[in-house]
CSV table of C-alpha atoms in Angstrom, one decimal:
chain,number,residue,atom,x,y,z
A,1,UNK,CA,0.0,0.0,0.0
A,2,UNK,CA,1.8,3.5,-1.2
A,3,UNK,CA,-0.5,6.1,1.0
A,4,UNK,CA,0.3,9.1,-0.9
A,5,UNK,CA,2.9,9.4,-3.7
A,6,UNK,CA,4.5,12.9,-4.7
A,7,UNK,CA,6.6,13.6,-7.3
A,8,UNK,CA,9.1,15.0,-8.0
A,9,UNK,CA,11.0,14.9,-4.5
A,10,UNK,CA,13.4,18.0,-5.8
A,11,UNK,CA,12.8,20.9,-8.4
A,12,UNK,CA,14.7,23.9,-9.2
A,13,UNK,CA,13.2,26.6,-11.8
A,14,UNK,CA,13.9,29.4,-13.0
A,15,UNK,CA,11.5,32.4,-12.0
A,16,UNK,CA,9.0,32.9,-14.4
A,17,UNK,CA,9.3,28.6,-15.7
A,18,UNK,CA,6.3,26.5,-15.1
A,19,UNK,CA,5.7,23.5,-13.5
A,20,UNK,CA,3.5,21.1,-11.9
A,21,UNK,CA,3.6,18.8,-8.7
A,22,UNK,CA,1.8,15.5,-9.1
A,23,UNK,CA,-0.1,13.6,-5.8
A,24,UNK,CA,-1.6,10.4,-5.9
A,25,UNK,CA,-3.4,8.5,-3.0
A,26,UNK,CA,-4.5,4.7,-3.2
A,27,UNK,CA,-6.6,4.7,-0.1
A,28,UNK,CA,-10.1,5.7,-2.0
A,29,UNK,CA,-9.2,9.1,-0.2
A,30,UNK,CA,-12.4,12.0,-0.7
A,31,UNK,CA,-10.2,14.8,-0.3
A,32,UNK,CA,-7.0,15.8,-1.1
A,33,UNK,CA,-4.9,19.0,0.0
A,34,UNK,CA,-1.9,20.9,-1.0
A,35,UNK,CA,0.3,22.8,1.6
A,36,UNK,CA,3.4,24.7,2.0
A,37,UNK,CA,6.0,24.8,4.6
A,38,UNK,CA,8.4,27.6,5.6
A,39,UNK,CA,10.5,28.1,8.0
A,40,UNK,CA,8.5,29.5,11.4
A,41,UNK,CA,5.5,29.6,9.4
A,42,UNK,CA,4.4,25.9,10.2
A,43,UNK,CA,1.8,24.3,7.5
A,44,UNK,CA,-0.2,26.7,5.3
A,45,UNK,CA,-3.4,25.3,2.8
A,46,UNK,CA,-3.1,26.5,-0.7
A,47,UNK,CA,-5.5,24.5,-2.7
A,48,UNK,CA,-8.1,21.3,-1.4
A,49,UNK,CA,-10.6,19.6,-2.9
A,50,UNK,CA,-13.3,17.8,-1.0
A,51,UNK,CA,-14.4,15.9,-3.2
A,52,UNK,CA,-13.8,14.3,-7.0
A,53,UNK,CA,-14.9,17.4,-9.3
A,54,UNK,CA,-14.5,20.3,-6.7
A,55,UNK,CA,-12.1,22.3,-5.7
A,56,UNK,CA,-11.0,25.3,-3.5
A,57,UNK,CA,-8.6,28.0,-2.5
A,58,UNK,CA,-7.1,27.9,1.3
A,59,UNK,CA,-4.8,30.5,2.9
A,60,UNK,CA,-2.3,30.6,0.3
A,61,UNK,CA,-4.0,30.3,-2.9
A,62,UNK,CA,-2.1,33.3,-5.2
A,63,UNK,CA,0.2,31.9,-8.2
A,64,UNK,CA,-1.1,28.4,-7.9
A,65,UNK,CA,-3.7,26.7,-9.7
A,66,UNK,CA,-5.2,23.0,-8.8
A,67,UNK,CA,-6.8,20.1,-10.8
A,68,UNK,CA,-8.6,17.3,-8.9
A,69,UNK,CA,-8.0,15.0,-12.3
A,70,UNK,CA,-9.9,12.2,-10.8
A,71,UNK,CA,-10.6,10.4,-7.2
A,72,UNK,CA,-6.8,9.3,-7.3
A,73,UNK,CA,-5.2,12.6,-8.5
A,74,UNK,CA,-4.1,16.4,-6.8
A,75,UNK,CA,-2.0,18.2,-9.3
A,76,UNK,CA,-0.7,21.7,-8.2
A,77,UNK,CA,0.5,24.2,-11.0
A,78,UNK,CA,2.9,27.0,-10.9
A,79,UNK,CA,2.2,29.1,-14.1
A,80,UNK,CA,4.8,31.3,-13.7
A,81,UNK,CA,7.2,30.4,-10.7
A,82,UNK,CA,8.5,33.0,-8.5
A,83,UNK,CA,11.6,32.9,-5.4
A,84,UNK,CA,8.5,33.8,-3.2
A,85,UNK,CA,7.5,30.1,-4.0
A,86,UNK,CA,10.3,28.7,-3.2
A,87,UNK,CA,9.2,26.2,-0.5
A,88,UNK,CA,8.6,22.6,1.0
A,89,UNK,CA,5.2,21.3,-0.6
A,90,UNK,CA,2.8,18.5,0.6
A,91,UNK,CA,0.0,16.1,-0.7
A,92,UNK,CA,-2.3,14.9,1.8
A,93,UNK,CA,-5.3,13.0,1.4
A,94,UNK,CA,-8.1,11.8,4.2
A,95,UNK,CA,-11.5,10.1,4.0
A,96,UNK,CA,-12.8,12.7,6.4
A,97,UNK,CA,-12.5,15.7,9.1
A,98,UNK,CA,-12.6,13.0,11.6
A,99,UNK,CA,-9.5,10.7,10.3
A,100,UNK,CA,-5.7,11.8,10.1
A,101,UNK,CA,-3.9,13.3,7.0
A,102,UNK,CA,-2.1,11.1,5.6
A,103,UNK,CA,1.2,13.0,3.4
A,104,UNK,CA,3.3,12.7,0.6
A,105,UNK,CA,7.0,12.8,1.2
A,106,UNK,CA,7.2,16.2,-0.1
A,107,UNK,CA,8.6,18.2,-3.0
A,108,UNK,CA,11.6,20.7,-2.0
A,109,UNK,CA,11.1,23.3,-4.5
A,110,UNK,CA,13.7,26.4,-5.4
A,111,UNK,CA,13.1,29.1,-7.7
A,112,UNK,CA,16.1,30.8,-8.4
B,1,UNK,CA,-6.0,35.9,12.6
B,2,UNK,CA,-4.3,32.5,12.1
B,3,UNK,CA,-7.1,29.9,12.1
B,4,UNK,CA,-4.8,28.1,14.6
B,5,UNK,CA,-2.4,30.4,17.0
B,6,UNK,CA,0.5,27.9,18.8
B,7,UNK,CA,3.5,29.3,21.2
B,8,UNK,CA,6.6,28.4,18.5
B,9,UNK,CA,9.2,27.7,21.2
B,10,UNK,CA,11.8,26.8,21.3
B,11,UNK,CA,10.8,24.1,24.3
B,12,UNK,CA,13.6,22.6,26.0
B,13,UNK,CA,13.2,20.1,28.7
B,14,UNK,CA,15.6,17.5,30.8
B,15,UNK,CA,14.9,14.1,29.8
B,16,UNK,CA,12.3,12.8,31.6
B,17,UNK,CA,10.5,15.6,32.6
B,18,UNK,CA,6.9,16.6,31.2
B,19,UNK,CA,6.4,18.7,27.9
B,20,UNK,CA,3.9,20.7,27.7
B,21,UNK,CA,2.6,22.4,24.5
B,22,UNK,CA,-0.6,24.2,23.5
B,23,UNK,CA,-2.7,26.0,21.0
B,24,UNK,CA,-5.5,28.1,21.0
B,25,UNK,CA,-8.2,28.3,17.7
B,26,UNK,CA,-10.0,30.9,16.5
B,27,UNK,CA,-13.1,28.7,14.3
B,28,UNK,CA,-15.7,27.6,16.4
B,29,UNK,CA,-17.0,25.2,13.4
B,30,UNK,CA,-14.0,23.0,14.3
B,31,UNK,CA,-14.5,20.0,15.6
B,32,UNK,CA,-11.6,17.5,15.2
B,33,UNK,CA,-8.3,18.4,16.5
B,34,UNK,CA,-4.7,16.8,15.9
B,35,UNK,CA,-1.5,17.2,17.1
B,36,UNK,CA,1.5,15.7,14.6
B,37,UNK,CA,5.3,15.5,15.5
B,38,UNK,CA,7.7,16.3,12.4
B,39,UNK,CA,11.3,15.7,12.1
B,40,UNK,CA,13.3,17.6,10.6
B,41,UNK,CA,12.9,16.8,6.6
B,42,UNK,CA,10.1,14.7,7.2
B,43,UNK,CA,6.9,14.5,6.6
B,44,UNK,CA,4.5,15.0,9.2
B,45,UNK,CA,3.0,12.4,11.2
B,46,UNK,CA,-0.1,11.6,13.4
B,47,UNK,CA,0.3,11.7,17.2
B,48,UNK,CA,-3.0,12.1,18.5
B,49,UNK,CA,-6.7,13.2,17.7
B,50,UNK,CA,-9.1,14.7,19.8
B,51,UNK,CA,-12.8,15.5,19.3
B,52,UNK,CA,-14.7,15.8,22.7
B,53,UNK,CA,-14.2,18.1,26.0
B,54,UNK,CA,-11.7,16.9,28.2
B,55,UNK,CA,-8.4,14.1,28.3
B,56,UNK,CA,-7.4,11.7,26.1
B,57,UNK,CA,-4.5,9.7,26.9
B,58,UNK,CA,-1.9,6.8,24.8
B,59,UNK,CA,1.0,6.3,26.3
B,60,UNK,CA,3.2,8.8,27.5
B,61,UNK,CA,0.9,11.1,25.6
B,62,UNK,CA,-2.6,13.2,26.6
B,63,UNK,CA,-4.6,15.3,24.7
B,64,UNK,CA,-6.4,17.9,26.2
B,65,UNK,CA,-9.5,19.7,24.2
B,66,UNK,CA,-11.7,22.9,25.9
B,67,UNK,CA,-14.0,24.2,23.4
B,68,UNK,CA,-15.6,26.5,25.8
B,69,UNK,CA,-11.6,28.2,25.7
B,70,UNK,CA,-10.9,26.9,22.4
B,71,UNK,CA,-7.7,25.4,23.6
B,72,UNK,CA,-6.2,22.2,22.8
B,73,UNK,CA,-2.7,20.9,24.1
B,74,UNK,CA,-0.5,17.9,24.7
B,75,UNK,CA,1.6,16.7,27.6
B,76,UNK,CA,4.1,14.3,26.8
B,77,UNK,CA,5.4,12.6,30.0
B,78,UNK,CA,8.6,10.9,30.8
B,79,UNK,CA,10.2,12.7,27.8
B,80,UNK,CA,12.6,11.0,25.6
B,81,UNK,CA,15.5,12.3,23.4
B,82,UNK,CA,13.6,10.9,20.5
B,83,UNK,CA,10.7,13.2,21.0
B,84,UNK,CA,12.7,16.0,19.7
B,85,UNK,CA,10.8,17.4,16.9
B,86,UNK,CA,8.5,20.4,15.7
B,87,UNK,CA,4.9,19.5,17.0
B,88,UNK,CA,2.0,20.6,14.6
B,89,UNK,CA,-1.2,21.4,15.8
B,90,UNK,CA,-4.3,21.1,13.5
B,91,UNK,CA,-7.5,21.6,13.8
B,92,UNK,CA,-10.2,20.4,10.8
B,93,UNK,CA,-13.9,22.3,10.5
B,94,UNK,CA,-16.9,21.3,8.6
B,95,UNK,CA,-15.5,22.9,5.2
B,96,UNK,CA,-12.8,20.0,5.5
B,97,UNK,CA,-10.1,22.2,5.9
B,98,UNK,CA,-7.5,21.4,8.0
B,99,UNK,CA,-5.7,24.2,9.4
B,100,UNK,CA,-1.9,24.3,11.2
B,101,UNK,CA,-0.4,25.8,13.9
B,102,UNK,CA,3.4,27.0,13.4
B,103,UNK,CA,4.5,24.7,15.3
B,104,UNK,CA,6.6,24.3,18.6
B,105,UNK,CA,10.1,23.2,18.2
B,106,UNK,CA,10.9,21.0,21.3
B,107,UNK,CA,14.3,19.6,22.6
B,108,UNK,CA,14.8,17.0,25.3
B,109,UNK,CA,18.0,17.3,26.6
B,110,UNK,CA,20.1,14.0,28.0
């Protein structure tokens, strides 16, 4: 059983290159979120998606754009990366508000 | 207003001795409340849940929820080198969003 799978595990762009981070659960997971992690700044929501076909912004949401692609899949787009994104990012995935998060391994992206 | 406000630390404490780390939340709609331990590099994991008024206890661990003070903490007793870690709390409301603390860095010292 592979929980949640995030790839890549390391990215460096360029500002202003594109990219996108892909998450995959096997669990039969309803929802799926994407953070960020900075130093001191502890574990912020960009994008989550409660269930298959919807989708919506958390406290972060600026300069990233989400597609829930089906029950399995959490992709997270940077259109147009900037050094302010540089950061750690995680999938997680849960059946509901009352079960643990269970997370990726995390991408460590820098954008130079 | 963070959704969910926690002291950062740094937390040192003999080995031993009894940790204690808090967090206050600001959405009364919450109503499911975690607290994860991260090493450094790694990803976060679960340490406990929480979901009604009062104590819950595994181990050398207890959860304590107030929703009258919206305040959740955790106690770790007979601390342990390995406990060492950045400590998450989270709460989740009825949107499904999970929301984190900062985090409180703690160090048990040998």
């Amino acid at each position: 059983n592979a929980g949640v799978t995030q790839t890549p595990k390391f990215q460096v762009l360029k500002t202003g290159q594109s990219m996108t981070l892909q998450c995959a659960q096997d669990m039969n997971h309803n929802s799926m979120y994407w953070y960020r992690q900075d130093p001191g700044m502890g574990l912020r929501l960009i994008y989550y998606s409660a269930s298959e076909g919807t989708t919506d912004k958390g406290e972060v949401p600026n300069g990233y754009n989400v597609s829930r692609l089906n029950k399995r899949e959490f992709s997270l787009r940077l259109e147009s990366a900037a050094p302010s994104q540089t950061s750690v990012y995680f999938c997680a995935s849960t059946g509901s508000i009352d079960e643990k998060l269970f997370f990726g391994s995390g991408t460590q992206l820098s954008v130079l | 207003q963070k959704e969910v406000e926690q002291n950062s630390g740094p937390l040192s404490v003999p080995e031993g001795a009894i940790a204690s780390l808090n967090c206050t939340y600001s959405d009364r709609g919450s109503q499911s409340f975690f607290w994860y331990r991260q090493y450094s590099g790694k990803s976060p994991e679960l340490i406990m849940s929480i979901y009604s008024n009062g104590d819950k206890e595994d181990g050398r661990f207890t959860a304590q929820l107030n929703k009258a003070s919206q305040y959740v903490s955790l106690l770790i007793r007979d601390s342990q080198p390995s406990d060492s870690a950045t400590y998450l709390c989270a709460g989740a409301n009825t949107g499904n969003q999970f929301y984190f603390g900062t985090g409180t860095s703690l160090t048990v010292i040998p």
